[in-house]
mmCIF file of C-alpha atoms in Angstrom:
data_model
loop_
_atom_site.group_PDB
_atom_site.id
_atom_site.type_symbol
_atom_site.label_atom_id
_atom_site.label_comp_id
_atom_site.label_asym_id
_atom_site.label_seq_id
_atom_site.Cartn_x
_atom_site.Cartn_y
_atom_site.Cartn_z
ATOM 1 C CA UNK A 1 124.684 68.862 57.936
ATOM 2 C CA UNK A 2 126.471 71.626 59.962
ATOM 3 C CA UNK A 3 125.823 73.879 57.369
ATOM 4 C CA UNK A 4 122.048 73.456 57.520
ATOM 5 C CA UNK A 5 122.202 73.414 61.289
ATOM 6 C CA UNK A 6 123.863 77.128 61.086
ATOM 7 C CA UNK A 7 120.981 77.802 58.810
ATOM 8 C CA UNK A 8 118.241 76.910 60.573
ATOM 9 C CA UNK A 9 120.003 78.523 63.851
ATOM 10 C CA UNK A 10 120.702 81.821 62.218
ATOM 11 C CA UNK A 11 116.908 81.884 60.980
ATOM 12 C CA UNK A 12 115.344 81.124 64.205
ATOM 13 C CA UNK A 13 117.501 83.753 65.618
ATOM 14 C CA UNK A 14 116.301 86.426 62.705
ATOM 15 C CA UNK A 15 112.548 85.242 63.621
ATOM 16 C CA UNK A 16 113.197 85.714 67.208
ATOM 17 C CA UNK A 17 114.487 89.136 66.622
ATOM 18 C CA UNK A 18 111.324 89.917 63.970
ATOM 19 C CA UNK A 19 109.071 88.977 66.628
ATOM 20 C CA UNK A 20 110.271 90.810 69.107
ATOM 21 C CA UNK A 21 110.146 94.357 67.066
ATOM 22 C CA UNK A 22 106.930 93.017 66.209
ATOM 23 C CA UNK A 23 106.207 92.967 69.542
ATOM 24 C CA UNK A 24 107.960 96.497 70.734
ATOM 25 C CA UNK A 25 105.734 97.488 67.482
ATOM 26 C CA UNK A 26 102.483 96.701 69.247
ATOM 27 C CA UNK A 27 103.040 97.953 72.606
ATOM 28 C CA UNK A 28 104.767 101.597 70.871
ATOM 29 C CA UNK A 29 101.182 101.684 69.094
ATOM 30 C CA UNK A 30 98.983 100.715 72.277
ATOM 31 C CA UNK A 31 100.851 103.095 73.664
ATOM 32 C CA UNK A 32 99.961 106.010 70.774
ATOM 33 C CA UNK A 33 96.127 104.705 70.886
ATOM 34 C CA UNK A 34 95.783 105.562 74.619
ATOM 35 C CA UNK A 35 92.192 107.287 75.465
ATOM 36 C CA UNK A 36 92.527 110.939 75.388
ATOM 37 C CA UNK A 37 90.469 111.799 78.588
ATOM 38 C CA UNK A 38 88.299 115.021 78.938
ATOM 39 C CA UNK A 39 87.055 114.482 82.286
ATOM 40 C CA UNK A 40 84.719 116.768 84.886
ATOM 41 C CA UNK A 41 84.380 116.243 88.761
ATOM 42 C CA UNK A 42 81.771 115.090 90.336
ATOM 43 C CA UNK A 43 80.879 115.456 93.785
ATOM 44 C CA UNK A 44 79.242 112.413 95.863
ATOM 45 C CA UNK A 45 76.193 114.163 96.758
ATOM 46 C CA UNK A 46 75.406 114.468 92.508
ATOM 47 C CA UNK A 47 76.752 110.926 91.586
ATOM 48 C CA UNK A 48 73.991 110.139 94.484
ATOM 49 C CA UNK A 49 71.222 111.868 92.998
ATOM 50 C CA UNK A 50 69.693 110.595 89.896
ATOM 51 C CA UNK A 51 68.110 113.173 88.332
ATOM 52 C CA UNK A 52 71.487 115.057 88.875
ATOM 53 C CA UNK A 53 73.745 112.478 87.611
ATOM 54 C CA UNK A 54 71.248 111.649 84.257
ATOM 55 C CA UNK A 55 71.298 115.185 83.031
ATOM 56 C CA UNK A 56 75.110 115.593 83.383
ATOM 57 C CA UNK A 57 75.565 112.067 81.627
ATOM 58 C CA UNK A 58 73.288 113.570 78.749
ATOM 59 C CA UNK A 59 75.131 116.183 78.380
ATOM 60 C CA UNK A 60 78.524 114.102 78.440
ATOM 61 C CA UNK A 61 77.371 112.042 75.469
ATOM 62 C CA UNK A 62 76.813 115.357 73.249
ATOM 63 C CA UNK A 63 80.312 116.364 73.941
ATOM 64 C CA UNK A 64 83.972 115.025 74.212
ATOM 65 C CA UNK A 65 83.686 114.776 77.581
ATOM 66 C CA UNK A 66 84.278 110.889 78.510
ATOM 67 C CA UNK A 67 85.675 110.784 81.888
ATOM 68 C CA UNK A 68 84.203 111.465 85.144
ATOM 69 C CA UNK A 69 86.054 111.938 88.733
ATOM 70 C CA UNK A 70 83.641 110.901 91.917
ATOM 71 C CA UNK A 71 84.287 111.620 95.073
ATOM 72 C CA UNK A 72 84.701 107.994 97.248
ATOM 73 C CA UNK A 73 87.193 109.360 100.465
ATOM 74 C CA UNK A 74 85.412 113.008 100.247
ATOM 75 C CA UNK A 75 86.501 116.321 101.864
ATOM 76 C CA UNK A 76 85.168 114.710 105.144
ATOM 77 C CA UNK A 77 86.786 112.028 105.542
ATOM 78 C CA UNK A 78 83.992 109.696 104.796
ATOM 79 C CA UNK A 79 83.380 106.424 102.578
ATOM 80 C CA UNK A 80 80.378 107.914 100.412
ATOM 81 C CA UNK A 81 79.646 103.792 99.414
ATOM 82 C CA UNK A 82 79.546 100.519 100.724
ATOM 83 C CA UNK A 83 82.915 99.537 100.187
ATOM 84 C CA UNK A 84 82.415 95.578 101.784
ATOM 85 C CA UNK A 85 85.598 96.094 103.656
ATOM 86 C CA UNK A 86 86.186 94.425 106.674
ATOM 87 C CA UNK A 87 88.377 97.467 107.902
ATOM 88 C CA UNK A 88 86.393 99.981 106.923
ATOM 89 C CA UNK A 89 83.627 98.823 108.158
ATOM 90 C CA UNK A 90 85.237 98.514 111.334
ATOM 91 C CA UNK A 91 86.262 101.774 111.495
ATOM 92 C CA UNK A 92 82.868 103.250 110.774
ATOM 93 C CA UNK A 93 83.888 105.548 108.447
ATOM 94 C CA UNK A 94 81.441 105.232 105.885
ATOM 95 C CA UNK A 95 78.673 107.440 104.706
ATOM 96 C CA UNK A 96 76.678 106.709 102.134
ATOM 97 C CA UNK A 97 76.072 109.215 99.574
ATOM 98 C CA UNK A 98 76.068 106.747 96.594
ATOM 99 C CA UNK A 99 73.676 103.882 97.889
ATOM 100 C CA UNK A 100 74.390 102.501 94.118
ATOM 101 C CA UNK A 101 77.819 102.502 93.552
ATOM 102 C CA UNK A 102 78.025 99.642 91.251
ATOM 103 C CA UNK A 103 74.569 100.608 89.678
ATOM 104 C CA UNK A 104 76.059 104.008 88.990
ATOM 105 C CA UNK A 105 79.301 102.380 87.517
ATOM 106 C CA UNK A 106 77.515 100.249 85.348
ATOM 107 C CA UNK A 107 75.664 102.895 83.787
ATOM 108 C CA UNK A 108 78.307 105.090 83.270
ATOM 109 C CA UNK A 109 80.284 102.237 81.555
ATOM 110 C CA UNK A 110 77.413 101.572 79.101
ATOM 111 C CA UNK A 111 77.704 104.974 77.976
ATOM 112 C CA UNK A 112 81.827 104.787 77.673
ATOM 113 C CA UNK A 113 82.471 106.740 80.425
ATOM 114 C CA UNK A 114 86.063 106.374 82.495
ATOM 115 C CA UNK A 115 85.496 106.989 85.991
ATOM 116 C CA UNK A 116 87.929 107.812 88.436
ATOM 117 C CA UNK A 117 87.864 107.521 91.640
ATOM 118 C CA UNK A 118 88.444 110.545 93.648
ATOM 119 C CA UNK A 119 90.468 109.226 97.504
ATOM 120 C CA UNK A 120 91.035 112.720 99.910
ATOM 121 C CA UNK A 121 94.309 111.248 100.747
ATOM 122 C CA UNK A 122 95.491 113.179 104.385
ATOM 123 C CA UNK A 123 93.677 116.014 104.751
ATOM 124 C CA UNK A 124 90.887 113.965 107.121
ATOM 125 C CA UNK A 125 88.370 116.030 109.645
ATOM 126 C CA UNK A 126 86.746 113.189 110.800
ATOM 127 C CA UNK A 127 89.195 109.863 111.737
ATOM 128 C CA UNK A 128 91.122 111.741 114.405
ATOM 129 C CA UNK A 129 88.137 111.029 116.401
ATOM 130 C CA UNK A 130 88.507 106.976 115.964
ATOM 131 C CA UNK A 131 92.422 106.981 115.600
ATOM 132 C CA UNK A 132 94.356 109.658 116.935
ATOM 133 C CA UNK A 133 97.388 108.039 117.410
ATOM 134 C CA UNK A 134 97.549 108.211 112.701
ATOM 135 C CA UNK A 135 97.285 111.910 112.883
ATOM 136 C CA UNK A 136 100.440 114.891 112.423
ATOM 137 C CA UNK A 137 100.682 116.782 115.663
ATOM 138 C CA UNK A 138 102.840 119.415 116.283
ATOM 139 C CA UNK A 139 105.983 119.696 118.244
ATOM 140 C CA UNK A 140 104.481 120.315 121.833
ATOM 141 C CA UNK A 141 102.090 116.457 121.044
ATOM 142 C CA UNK A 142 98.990 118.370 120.660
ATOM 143 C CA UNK A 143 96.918 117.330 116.959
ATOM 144 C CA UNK A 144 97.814 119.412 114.170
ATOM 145 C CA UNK A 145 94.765 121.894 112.824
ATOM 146 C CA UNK A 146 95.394 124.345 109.717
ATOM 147 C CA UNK A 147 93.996 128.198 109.533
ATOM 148 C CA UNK A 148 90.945 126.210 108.138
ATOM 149 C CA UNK A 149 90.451 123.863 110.878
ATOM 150 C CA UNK A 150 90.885 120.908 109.534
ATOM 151 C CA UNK A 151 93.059 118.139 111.022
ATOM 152 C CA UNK A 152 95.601 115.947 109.014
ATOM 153 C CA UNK A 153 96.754 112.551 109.008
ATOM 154 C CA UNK A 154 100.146 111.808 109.373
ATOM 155 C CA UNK A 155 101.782 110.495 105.853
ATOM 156 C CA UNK A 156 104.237 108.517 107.979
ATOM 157 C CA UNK A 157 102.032 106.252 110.126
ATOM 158 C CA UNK A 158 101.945 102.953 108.490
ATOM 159 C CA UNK A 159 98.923 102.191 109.739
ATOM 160 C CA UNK A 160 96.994 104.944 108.044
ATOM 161 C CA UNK A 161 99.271 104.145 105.089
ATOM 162 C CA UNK A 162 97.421 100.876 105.108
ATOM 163 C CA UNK A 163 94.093 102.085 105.502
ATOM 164 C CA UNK A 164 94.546 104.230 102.452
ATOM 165 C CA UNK A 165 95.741 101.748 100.306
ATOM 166 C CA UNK A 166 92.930 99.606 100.820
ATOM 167 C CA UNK A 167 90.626 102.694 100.171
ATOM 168 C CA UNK A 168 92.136 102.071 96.990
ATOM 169 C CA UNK A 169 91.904 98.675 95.894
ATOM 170 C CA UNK A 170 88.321 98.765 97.694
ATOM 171 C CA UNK A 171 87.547 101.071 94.243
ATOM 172 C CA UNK A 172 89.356 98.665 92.284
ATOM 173 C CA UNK A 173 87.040 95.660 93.912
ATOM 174 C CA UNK A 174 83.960 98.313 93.420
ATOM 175 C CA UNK A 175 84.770 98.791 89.537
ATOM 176 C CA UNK A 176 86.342 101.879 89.028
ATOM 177 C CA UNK A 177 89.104 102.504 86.129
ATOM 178 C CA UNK A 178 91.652 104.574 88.544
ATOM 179 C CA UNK A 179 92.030 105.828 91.958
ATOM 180 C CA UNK A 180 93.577 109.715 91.918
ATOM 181 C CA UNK A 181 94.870 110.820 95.517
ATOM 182 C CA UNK A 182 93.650 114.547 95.815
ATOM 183 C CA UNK A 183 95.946 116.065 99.610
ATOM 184 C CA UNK A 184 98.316 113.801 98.959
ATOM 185 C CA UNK A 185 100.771 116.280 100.910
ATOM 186 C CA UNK A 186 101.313 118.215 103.846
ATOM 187 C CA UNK A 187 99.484 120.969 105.417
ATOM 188 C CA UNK A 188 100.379 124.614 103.326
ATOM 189 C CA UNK A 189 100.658 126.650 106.461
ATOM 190 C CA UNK A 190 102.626 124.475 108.119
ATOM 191 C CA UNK A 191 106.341 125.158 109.388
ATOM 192 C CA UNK A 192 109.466 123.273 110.199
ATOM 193 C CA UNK A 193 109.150 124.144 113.709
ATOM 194 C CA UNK A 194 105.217 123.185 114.221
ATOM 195 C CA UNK A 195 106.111 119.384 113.506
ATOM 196 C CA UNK A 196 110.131 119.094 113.472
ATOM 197 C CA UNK A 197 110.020 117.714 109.987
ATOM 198 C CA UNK A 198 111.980 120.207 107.169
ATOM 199 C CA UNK A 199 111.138 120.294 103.606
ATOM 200 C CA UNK A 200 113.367 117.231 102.814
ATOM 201 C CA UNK A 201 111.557 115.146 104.878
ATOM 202 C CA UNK A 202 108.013 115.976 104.089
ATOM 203 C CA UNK A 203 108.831 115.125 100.279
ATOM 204 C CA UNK A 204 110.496 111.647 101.262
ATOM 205 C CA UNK A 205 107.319 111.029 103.414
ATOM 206 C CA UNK A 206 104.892 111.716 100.471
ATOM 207 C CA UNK A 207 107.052 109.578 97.582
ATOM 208 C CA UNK A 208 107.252 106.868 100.403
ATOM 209 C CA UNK A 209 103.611 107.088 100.898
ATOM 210 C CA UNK A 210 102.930 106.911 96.634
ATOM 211 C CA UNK A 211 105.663 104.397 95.958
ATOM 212 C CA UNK A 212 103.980 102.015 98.736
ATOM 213 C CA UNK A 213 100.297 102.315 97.227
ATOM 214 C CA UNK A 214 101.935 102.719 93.806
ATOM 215 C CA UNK A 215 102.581 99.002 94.216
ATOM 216 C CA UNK A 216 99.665 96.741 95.223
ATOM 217 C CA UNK A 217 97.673 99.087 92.673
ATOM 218 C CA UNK A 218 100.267 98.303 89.950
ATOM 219 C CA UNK A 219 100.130 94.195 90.775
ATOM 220 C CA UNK A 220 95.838 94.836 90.287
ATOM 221 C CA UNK A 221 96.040 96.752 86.950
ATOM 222 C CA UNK A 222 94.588 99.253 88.683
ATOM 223 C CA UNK A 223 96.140 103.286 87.339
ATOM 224 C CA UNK A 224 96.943 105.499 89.930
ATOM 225 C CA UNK A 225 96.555 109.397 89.349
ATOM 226 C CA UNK A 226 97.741 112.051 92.193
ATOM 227 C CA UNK A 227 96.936 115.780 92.267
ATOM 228 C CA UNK A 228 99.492 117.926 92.477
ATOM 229 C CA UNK A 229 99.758 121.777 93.543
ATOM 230 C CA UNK A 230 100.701 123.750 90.087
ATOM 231 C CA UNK A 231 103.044 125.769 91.945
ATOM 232 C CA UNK A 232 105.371 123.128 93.093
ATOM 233 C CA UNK A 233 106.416 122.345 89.221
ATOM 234 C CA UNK A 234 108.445 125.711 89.461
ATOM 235 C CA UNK A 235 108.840 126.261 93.261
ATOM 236 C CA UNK A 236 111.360 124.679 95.591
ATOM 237 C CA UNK A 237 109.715 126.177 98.310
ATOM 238 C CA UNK A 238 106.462 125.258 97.770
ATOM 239 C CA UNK A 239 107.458 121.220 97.181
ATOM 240 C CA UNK A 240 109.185 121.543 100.873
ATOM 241 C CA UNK A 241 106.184 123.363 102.455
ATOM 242 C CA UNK A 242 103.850 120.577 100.960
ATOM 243 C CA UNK A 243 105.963 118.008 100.295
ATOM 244 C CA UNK A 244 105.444 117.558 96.525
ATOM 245 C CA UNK A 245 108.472 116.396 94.552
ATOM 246 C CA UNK A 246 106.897 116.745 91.371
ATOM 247 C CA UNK A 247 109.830 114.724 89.600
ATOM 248 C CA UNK A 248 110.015 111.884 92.104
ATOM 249 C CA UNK A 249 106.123 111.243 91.952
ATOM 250 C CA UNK A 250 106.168 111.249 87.935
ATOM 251 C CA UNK A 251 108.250 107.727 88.627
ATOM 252 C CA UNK A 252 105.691 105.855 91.149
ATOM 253 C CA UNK A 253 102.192 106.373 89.313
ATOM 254 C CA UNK A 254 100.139 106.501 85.760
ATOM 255 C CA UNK A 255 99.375 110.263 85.729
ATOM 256 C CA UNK A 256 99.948 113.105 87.509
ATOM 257 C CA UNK A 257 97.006 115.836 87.770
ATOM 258 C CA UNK A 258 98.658 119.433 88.536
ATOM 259 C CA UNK A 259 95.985 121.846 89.415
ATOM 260 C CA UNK A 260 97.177 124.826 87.209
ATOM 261 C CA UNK A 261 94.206 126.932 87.462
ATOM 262 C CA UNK A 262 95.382 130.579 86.569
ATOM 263 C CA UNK A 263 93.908 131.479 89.814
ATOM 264 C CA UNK A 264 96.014 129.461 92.075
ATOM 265 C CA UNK A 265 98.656 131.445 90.670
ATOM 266 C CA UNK A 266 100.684 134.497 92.789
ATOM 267 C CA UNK A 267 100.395 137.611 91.314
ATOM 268 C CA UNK A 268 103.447 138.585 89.428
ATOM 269 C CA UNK A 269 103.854 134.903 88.436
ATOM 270 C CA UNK A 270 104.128 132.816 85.603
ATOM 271 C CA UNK A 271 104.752 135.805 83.630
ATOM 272 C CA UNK A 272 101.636 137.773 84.300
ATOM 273 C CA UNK A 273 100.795 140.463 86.638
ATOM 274 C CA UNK A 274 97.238 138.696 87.650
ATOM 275 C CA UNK A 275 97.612 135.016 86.017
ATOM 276 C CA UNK A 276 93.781 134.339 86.798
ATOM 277 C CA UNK A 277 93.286 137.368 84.010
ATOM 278 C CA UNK A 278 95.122 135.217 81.103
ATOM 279 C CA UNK A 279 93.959 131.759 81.083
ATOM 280 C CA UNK A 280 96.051 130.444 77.791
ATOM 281 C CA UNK A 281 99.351 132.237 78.669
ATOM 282 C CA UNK A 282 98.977 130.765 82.241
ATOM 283 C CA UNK A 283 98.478 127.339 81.089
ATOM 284 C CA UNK A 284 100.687 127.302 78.216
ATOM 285 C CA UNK A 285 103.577 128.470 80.683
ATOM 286 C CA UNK A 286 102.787 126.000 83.258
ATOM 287 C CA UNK A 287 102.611 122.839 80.695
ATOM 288 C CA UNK A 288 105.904 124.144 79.608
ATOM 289 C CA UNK A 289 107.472 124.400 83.056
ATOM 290 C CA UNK A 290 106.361 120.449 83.777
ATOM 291 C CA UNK A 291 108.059 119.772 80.694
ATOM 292 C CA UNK A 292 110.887 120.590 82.243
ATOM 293 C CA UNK A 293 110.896 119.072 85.561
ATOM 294 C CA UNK A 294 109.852 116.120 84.233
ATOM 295 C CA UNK A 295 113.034 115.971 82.010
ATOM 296 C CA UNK A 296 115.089 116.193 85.278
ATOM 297 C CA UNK A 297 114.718 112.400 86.034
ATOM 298 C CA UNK A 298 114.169 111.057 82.414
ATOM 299 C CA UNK A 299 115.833 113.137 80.209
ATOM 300 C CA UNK A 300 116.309 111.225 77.009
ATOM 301 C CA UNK A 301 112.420 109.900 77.724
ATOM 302 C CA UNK A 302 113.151 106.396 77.923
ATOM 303 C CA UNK A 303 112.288 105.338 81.034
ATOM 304 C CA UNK A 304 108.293 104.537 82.621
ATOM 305 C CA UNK A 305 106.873 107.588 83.495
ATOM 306 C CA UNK A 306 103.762 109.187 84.581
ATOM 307 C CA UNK A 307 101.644 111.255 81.844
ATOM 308 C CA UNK A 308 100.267 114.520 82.535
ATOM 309 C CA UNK A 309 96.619 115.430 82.733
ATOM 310 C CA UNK A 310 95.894 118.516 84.529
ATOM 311 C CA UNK A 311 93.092 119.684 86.071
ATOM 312 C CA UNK A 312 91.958 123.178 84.544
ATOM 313 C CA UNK A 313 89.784 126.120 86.136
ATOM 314 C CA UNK A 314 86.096 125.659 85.700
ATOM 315 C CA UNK A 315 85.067 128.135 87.787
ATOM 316 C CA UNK A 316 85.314 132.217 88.483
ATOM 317 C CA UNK A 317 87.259 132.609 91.291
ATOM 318 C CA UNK A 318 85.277 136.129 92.082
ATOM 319 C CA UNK A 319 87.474 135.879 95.664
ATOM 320 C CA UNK A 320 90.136 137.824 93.559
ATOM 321 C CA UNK A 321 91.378 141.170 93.511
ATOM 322 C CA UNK A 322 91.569 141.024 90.034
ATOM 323 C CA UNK A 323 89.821 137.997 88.044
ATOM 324 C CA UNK A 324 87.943 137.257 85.103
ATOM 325 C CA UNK A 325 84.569 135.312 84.534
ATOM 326 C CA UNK A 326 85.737 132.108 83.499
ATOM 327 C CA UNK A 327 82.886 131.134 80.564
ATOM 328 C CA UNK A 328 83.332 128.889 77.830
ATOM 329 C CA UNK A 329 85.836 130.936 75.960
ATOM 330 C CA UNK A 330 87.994 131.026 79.151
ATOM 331 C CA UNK A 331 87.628 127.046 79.475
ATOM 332 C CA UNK A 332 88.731 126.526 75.772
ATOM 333 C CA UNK A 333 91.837 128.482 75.735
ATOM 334 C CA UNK A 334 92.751 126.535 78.983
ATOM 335 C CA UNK A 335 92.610 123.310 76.702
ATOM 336 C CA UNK A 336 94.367 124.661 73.895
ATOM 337 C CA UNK A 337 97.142 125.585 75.459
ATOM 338 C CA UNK A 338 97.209 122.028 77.033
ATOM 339 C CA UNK A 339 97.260 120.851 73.354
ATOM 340 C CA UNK A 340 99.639 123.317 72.127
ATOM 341 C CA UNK A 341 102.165 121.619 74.503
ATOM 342 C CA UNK A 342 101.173 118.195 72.860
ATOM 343 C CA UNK A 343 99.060 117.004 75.978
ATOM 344 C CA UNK A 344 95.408 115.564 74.894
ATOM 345 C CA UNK A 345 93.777 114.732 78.002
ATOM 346 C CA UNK A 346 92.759 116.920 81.056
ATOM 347 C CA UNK A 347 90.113 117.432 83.690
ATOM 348 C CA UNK A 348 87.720 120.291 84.922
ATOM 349 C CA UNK A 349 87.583 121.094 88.030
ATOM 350 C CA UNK A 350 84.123 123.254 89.311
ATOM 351 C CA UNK A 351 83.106 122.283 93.057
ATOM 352 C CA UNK A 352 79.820 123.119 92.343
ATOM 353 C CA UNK A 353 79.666 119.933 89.521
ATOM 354 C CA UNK A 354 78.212 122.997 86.839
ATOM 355 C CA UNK A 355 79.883 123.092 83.451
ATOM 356 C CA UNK A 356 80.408 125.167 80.878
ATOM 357 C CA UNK A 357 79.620 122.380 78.378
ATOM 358 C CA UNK A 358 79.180 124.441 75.057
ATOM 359 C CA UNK A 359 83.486 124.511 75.473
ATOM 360 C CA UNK A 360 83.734 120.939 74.794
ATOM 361 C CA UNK A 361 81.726 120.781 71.992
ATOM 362 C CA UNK A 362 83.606 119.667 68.460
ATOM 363 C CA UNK A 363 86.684 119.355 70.684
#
């Protein structure tokens, strides 16, 4: 009797073990399956107009392009849909580009499109107006304004911290796959002396900020994406001045988005005298540089961490010295060097929404 109690003990436990490799086994090849996303950005003015938004969907479903990036928080600091928020509502900031939100997400569904929504995170010209009390200000009290003119909320202020986050799960309500933060940092002109705040705490301010939203998003099922300056993968003094800890945010969301266009790049960097002039070599050098920040905080790759899927240049930037017309040839040898360095998925970025889509043909 005790002998055929061991037995049946030491089989449950060898069935108990089987199913949980089985299980590992299923997750490890979700995991591999994961959608490969070629995405584009759209602004909110085009996912508003429809003969706009039907001739860019035709062309996404004769290429590899699957993914699409809408503005919702946009550049100025309006709501471009009816989000049916009590708190938005009441702080008037909508205004609506999309009239057809969940029209327009329905559609782009049916054609197996992954849409993203795009949230300006702190960068905001318009709320200082209805809350100045969430905004950075300098030293001397006054609201802070960069060389641009644009003001800037203050990643510290809970209450804007709140208001943000329910930006987010508003798109998660609305029926959107992921929100990406885009200015999810500090001012680049500013200095330690213009808001008392050195480069230590600006970074602890912005993984506060991501960890916070990180978490009601998580509890939803709802992926969280945040774009990242290319040059603070490589520069300590660009993650202080911004407050980018490119390691630290790789822990706290589903994918980070460096922008690594070759044109963002300082002359004399990344290997090259004019990076904007050598679109593979720039890539390829910055993929390989996150590679190796990443490693900084999970070295033997064992622990949750966010995948990368940068945004790449889709446009000339003719505002250069010395640059090159960025066609389709210019846009493919941006992916492959993304896929040289064993990343799949990635994002164009052109703010005028017009694409060179010939490059992601047979992709």
């Amino acid at each position: 009797m005790r002998n055929n109690r061991c037995i049946r003990l030491i089989a449950g436990f060898v069935l108990t073990v089987c199913l949980l490799f089985q299980h590992r086994s299923v997750v490890n090849a979700q995991q591999d399956e994961e959608k490969e996303i070629h995405g584009i950005y759209v602004s909110a003015y085009v996912a508003g107009t429809k003969n706009m938004m039907d001739e860019i969907i035709e062309h996404i479903d004769e290429t590899s392009i699957n993914a699409v990036v809408i503005d919702v928080k946009n550049d100025e600091g309006n709501i471009v849909f009816d989000m049916d928020s009590e708190l938005i509502d009441g702080l008037g900031v909508e205004n609506i580009l999309v009239k057809d939100m969940p029209g327009l997400l329905e559609t782009l569904h049916e054609h197996g499109i992954y849409v993203i929504a795009r949230c300006v995170a702190f960068r905001d010209p318009f709320i200082d107006e209805l809350k100045p009390e969430w905004m950075l200000r300098t030293a001397d009290g006054e609201i802070y304004e960069d060389n641009k003119g644009f003001n800037w909320i203050d990643p510290r202020n809970e209450d804007a911290r709140k208001y943000l986050i329910a930006v987010a799960l508003g798109c998660q309500k609305a029926g959107f796959d992921e929100v990406q933060f885009d200015y999810v940092r500090f001012p680049t002109g500013i200095k330690e002396e213009d808001i008392g705040m050195n480069g230590y705490g600006r970074r602890h301010a912005i993984y506060e900020f991501v960890r916070d939203a990180h978490a009601p998003l998580k509890a939803n099922r709802m992926p969280l994406s945040l774009d990242v300056f290319g040059t603070v993968i490589n520069s300590k003094v660009d993650r202080n001045i911004v407050g980018q800890e490119y390691s630290w945010l790789s822990m706290n969301c589903e994918y980070l988005s460096p922008m690594i266009y070759p044109s963002h790049y300082y002359e004399g960097t990344m290997g090259k005298d004019y990076p904007d002039l050598y679109p593979y070599e720039t890539i390829d050098a910055a993929m390989k540089y996150s590679a190796t920040e990443l490693a900084t905080v999970n070295p033997n790759g064992d622990r949750i961490q966010a995948k990368v899927r940068p945004w790449l240049q889709g446009f000339t930037a003719s505002y250069l010295k010395n640059y090159r017309k960025y066609g389709v040839e210019e846009v493919k040898d941006q992916i492959k060097a993304v896929n040289d360095n064993g990343v799949y998925s990635w994002i164009i970025w052109n703010p005028s929404c017009k694409y060179q889509w010939e490059a992601f043909k047979n992709e």
